[in-house]
Short mmCIF file of C-alpha atoms in Angstrom, two decimals:
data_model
loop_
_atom_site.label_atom_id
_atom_site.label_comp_id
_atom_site.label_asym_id
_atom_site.label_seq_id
_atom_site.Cartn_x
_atom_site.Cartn_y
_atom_site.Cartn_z
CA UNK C 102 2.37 2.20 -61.89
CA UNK C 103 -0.62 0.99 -59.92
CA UNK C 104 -1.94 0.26 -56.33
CA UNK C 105 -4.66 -0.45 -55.15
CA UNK C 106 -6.40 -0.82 -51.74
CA UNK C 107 -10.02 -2.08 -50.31
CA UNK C 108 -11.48 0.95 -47.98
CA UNK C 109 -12.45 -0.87 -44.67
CA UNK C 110 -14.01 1.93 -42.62
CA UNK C 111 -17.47 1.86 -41.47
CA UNK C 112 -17.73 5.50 -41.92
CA UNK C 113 -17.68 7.66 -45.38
CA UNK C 114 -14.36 9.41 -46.02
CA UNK C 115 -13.16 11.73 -49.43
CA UNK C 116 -10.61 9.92 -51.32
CA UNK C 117 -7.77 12.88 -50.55
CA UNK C 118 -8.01 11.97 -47.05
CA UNK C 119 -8.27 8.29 -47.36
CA UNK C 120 -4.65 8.81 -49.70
CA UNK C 121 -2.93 10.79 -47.63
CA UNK C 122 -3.66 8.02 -44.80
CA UNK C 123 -1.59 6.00 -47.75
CA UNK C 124 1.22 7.54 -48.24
CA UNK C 125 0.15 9.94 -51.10
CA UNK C 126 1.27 13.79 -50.96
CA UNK C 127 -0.39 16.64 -52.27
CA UNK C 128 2.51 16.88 -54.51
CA UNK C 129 1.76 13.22 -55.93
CA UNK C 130 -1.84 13.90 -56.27
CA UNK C 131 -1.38 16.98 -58.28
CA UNK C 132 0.99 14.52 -60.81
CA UNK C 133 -1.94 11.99 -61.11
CA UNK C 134 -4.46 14.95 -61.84
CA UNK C 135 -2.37 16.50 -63.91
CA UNK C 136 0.23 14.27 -65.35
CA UNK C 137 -1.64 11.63 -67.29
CA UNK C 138 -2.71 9.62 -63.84
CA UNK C 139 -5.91 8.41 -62.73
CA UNK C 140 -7.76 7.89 -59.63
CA UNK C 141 -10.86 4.92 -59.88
CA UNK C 142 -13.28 3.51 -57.53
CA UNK C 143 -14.53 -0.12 -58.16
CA UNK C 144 -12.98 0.40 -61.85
CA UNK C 145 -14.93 4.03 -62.36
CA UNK C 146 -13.09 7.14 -62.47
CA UNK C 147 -13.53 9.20 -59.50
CA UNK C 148 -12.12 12.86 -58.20
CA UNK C 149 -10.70 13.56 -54.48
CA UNK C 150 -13.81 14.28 -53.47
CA UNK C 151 -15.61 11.03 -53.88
CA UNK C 152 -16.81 9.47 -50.57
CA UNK C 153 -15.97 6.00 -50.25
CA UNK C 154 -17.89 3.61 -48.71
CA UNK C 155 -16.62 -0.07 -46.54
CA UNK C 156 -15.65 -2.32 -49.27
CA UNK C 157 -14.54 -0.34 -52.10
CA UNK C 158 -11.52 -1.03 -54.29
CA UNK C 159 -9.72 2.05 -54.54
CA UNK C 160 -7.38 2.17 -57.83
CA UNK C 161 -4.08 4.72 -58.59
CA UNK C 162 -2.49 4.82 -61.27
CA UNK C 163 0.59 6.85 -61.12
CA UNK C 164 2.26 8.18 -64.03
CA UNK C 165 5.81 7.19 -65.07
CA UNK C 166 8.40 9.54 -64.15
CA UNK C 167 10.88 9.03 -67.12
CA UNK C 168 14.67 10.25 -66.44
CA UNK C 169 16.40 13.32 -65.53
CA UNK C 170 18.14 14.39 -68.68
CA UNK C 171 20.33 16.20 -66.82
CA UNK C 172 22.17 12.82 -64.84
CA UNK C 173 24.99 11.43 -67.35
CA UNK C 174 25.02 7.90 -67.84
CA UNK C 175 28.21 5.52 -66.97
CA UNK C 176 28.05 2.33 -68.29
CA UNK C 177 29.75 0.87 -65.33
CA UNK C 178 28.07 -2.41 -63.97
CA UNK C 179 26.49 -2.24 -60.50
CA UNK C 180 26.66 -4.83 -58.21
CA UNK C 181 22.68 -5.93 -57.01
CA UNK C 182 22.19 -7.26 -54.03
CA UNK C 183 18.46 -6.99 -53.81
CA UNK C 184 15.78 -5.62 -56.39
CA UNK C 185 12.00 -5.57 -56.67
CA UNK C 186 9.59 -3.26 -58.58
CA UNK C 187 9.88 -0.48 -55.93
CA UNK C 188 13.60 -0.96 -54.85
CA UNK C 189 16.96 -1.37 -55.86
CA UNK C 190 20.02 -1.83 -52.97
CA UNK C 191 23.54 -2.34 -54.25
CA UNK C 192 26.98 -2.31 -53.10
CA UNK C 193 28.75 0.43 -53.46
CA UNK C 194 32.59 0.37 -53.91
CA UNK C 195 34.70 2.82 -52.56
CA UNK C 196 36.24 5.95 -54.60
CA UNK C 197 32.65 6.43 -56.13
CA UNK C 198 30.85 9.28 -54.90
CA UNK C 199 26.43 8.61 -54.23
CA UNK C 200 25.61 11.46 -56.17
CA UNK C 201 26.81 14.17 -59.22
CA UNK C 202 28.54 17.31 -58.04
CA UNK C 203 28.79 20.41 -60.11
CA UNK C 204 31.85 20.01 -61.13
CA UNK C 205 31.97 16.55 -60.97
CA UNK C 206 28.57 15.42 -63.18
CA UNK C 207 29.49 11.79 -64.05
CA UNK C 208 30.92 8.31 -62.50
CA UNK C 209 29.41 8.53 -59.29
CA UNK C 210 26.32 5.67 -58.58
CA UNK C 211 23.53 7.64 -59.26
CA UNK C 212 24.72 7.91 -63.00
CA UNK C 213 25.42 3.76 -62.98
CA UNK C 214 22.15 3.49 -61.75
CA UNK C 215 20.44 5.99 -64.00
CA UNK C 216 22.49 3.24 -66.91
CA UNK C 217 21.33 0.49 -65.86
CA UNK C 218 17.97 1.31 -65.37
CA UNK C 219 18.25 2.77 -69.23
CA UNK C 220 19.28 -0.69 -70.00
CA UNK C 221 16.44 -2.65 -68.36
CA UNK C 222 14.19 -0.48 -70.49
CA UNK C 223 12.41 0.34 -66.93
CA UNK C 224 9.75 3.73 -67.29
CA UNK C 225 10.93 5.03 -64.25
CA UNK C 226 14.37 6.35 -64.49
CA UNK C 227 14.57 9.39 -62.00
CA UNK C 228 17.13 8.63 -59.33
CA UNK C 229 15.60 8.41 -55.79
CA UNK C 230 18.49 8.00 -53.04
CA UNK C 231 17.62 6.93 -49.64
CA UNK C 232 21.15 6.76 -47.83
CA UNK C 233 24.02 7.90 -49.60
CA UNK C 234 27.35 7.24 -48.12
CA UNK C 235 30.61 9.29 -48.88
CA UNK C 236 32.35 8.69 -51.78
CA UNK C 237 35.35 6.72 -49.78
CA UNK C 238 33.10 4.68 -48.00
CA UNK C 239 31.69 0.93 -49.38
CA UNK C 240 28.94 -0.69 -48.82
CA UNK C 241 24.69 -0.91 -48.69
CA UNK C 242 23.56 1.73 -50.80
CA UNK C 243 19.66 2.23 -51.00
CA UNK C 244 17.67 3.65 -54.25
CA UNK C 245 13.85 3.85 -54.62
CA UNK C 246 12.25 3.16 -57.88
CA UNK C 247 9.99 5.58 -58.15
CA UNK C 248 8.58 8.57 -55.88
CA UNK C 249 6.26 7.30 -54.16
CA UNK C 250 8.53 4.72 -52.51
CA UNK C 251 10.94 7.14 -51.66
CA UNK C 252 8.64 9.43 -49.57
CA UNK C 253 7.43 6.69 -47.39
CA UNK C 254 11.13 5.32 -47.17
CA UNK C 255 11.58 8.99 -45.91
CA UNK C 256 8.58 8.73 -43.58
CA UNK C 257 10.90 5.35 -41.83
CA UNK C 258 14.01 7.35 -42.12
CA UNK C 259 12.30 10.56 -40.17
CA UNK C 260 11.07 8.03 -38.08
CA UNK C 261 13.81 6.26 -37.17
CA UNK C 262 12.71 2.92 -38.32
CA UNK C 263 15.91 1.89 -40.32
CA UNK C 264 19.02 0.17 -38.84
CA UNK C 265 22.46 1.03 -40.79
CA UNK C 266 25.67 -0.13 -39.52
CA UNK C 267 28.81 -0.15 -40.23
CA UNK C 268 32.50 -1.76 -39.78
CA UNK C 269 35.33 0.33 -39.48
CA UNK C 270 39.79 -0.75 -38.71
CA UNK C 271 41.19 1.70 -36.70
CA UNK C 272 44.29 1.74 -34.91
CA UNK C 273 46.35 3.81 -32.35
CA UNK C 274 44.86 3.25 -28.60
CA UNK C 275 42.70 0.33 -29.32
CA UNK C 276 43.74 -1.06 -26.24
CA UNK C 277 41.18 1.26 -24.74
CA UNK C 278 38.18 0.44 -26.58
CA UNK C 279 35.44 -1.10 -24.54
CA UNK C 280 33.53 -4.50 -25.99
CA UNK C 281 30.88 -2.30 -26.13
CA UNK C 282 31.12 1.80 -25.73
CA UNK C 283 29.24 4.90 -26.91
CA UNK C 284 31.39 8.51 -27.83
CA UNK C 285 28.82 11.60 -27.11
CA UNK C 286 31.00 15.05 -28.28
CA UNK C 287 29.06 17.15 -30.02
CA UNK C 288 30.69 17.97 -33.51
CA UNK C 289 31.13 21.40 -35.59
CA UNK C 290 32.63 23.05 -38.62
CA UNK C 291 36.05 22.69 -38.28
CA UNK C 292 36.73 26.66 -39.64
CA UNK C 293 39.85 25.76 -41.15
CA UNK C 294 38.89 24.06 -43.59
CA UNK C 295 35.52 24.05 -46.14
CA UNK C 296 35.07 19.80 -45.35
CA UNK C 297 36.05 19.23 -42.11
CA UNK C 298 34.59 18.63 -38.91
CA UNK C 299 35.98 18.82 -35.36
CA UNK C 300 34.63 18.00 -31.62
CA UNK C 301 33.57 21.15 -30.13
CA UNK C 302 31.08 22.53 -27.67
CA UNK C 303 29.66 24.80 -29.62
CA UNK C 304 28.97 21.71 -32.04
CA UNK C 305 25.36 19.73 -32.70
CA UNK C 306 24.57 17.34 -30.33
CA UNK C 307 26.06 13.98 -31.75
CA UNK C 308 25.90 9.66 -30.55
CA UNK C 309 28.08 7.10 -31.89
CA UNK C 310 27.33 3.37 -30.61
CA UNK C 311 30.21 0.59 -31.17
CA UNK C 312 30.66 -2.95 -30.69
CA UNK C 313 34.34 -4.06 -30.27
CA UNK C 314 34.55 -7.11 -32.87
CA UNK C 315 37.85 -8.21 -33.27
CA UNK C 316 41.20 -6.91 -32.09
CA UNK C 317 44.91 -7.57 -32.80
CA UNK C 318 47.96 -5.83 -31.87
CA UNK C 319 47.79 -3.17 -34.72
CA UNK C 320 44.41 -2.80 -35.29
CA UNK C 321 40.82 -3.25 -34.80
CA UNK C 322 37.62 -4.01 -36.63
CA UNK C 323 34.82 -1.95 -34.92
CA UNK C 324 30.96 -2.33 -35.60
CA UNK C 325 29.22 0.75 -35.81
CA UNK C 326 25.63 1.80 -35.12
CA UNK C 327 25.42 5.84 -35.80
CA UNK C 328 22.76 7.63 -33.44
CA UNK C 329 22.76 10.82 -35.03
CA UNK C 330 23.72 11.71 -38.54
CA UNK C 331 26.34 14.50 -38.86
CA UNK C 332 28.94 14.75 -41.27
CA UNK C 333 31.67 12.16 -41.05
CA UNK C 334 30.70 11.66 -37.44
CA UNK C 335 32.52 8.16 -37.33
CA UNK C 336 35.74 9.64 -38.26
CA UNK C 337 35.82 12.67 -36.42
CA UNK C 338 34.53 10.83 -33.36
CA UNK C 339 37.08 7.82 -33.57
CA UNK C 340 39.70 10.59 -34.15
CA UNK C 341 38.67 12.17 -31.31
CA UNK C 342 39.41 9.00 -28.87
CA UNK C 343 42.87 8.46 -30.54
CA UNK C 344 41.53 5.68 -32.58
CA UNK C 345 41.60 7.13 -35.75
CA UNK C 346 40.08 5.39 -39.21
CA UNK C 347 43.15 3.62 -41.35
CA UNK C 348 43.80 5.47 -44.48
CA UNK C 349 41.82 8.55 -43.31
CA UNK C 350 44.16 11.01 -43.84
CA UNK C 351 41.76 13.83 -42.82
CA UNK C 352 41.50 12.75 -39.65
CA UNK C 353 44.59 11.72 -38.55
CA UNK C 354 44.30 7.65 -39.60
CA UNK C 355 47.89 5.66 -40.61
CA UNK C 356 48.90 5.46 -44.61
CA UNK C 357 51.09 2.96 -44.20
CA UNK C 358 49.16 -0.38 -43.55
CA UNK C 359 48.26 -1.22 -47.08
CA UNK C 360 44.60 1.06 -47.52
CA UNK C 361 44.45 4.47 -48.94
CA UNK C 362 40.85 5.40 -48.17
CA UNK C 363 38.65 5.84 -45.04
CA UNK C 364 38.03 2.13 -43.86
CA UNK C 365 34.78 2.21 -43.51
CA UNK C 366 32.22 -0.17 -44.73
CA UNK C 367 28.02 -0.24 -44.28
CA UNK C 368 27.51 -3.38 -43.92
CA UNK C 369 24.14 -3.97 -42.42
CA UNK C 370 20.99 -2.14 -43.24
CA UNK C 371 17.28 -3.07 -42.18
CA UNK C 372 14.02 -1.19 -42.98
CA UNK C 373 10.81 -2.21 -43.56
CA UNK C 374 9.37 -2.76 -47.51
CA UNK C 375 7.25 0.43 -47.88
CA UNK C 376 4.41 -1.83 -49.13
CA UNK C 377 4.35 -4.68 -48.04
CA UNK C 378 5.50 -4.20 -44.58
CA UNK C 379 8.03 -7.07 -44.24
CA UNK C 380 11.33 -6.40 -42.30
CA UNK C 381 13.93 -6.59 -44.96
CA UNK C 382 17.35 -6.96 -43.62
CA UNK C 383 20.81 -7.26 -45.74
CA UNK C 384 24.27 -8.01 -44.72
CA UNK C 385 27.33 -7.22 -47.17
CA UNK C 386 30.62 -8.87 -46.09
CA UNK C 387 33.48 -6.81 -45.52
CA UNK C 388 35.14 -5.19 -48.43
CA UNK C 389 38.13 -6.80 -49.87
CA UNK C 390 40.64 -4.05 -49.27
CA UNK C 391 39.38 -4.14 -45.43
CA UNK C 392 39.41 -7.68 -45.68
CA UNK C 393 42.96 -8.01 -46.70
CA UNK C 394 44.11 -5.95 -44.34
CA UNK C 395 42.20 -7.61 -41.04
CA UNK C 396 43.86 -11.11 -42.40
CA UNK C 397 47.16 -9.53 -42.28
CA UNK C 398 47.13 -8.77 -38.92
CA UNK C 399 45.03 -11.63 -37.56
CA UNK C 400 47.50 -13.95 -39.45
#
């Protein structure tokens, strides 16, 4: 894969520092030195050192990664919602975990993805994940195409740069939801158990931000804008103000209104293209089982 950039400085500057300015690690330099890559100047072949002067074209060429043998492939279709040369997002259906397990090695969306990319012939077939989501959750799911992409899609994550929200049905004391509320309770290790989480004070600081949406006299559709990221911070912190997820059984959310999983869907998810700069913003309408259910009640 190639880029290329015009150096616009008055001043002289080496090529290593003029690439890290980019984007480009000393890990990803190392693979262009070493792993069939190339590094030009106005079409000649230049090393790290090289000054550049204003006006020069600067050329990488980055090798191709090829695939992990070690990711299984399922031949399950994905579901695109956007794709370009350095990204792929999807939609990701609940019941399918983000990424293999060590005892579970196959059918999650890494290994669909890893399949399909086999199938489009592509030469870079390593995995990158941006944001995962748990395996009962649907929704925006966000892959880079290569690592380059993913470390400055890391830089916006770090940064704080990318918007992800989600819509969640809860029920029990809805009637005390606010059109618009924050929960801040710090969350822990629930002790009991090896996956659970609990409110606690000894517990990392975390911030959930919701937006009342739509209420009837069961249940309620909630947008959600997570602050921090801490495991299942939605659920334990809707829990927590007696407004449990359905169909989370973990946490205390009703079986018995027609959905078996956590009902929780990402739905919106913004970041900016780690080349060309534009805002890119998706929106994924609710997922059917969610869907179904909201009618009911509304209805």
């Amino acid at each position: 894969m190639e880029f290329v950039w015009t150096y616009e400085k008055n001043h002289p500057q080496q090529i290593k520092y003029f690439l890290k300015e980019k984007g480009i690690s000393k890990g990803l330099l190392a693979k262009i030195k070493f792993q069939g890559g190339e590094i030009k100047v106005n079409g000649q072949t230049e090393n790290v050192l090289f000054s550049l002067s204003y006006n020069d074209k600067v050329t990488i060429v980055i090798p191709a990664e090829g695939e992990h043998e070690t990711v299984l492939l399922d031949e399950t279709p994905i579901e695109i919602v956007y794709e370009d040369e350095h990204l792929l997002v999807v939609n990701k259906p609940a019941g399918v975990s983000s990424i293999p397990a060590q005892y579970h090695p196959n059918y999650t969306m890494a290994n669909r993805v890893k399949a399909y990319y086999k199938r489009q012939g592509y030469e870079n077939q390593v995995i990158h994940v941006v944001t995962r989501l748990d395996r009962d959750t649907s929704g925006l799911m966000l892959f880079a195409k290569h690592g380059f992409a993913h470390a400055k899609l890391d830089v916006q994550l770090r940064e704080k740069r990318f918007v992800k929200k989600y819509q969640a049905l809860v029920s029990g004391e809805i009637t005390k939801l606010a059109p618009h509320g924050w929960i801040d309770l710090p969350i822990a290790r629930d002790q009991s158990s090896l996956l659970k989480r609990m409110v606690s004070t000894a517990g990392r600081s975390a911030q959930t931000e919701y937006w009342l949406t739509k209420n009837t006299a069961e249940v309620a559709l909630v947008d959600i804008q997570l602050h921090t990221g801490r495991t299942h911070q939605i659920r334990v912190h809707f829990s927590e103000i007696g407004c449990a997820l359905l169909g989370d059984e973990m946490y205390g959310g009703r079986m018995d209104l027609g959905i078996a999983r956590q009902a929780l869907h990402c739905y919106d998810l913004r970041f900016d293209h780690p080349f060309t700069q534009e805002r890119l913003e998706f929106k994924q309408p609710l997922a059917k089982d969610m869907a179904t259910v909201l009618q009911h009640f509304e209805s």
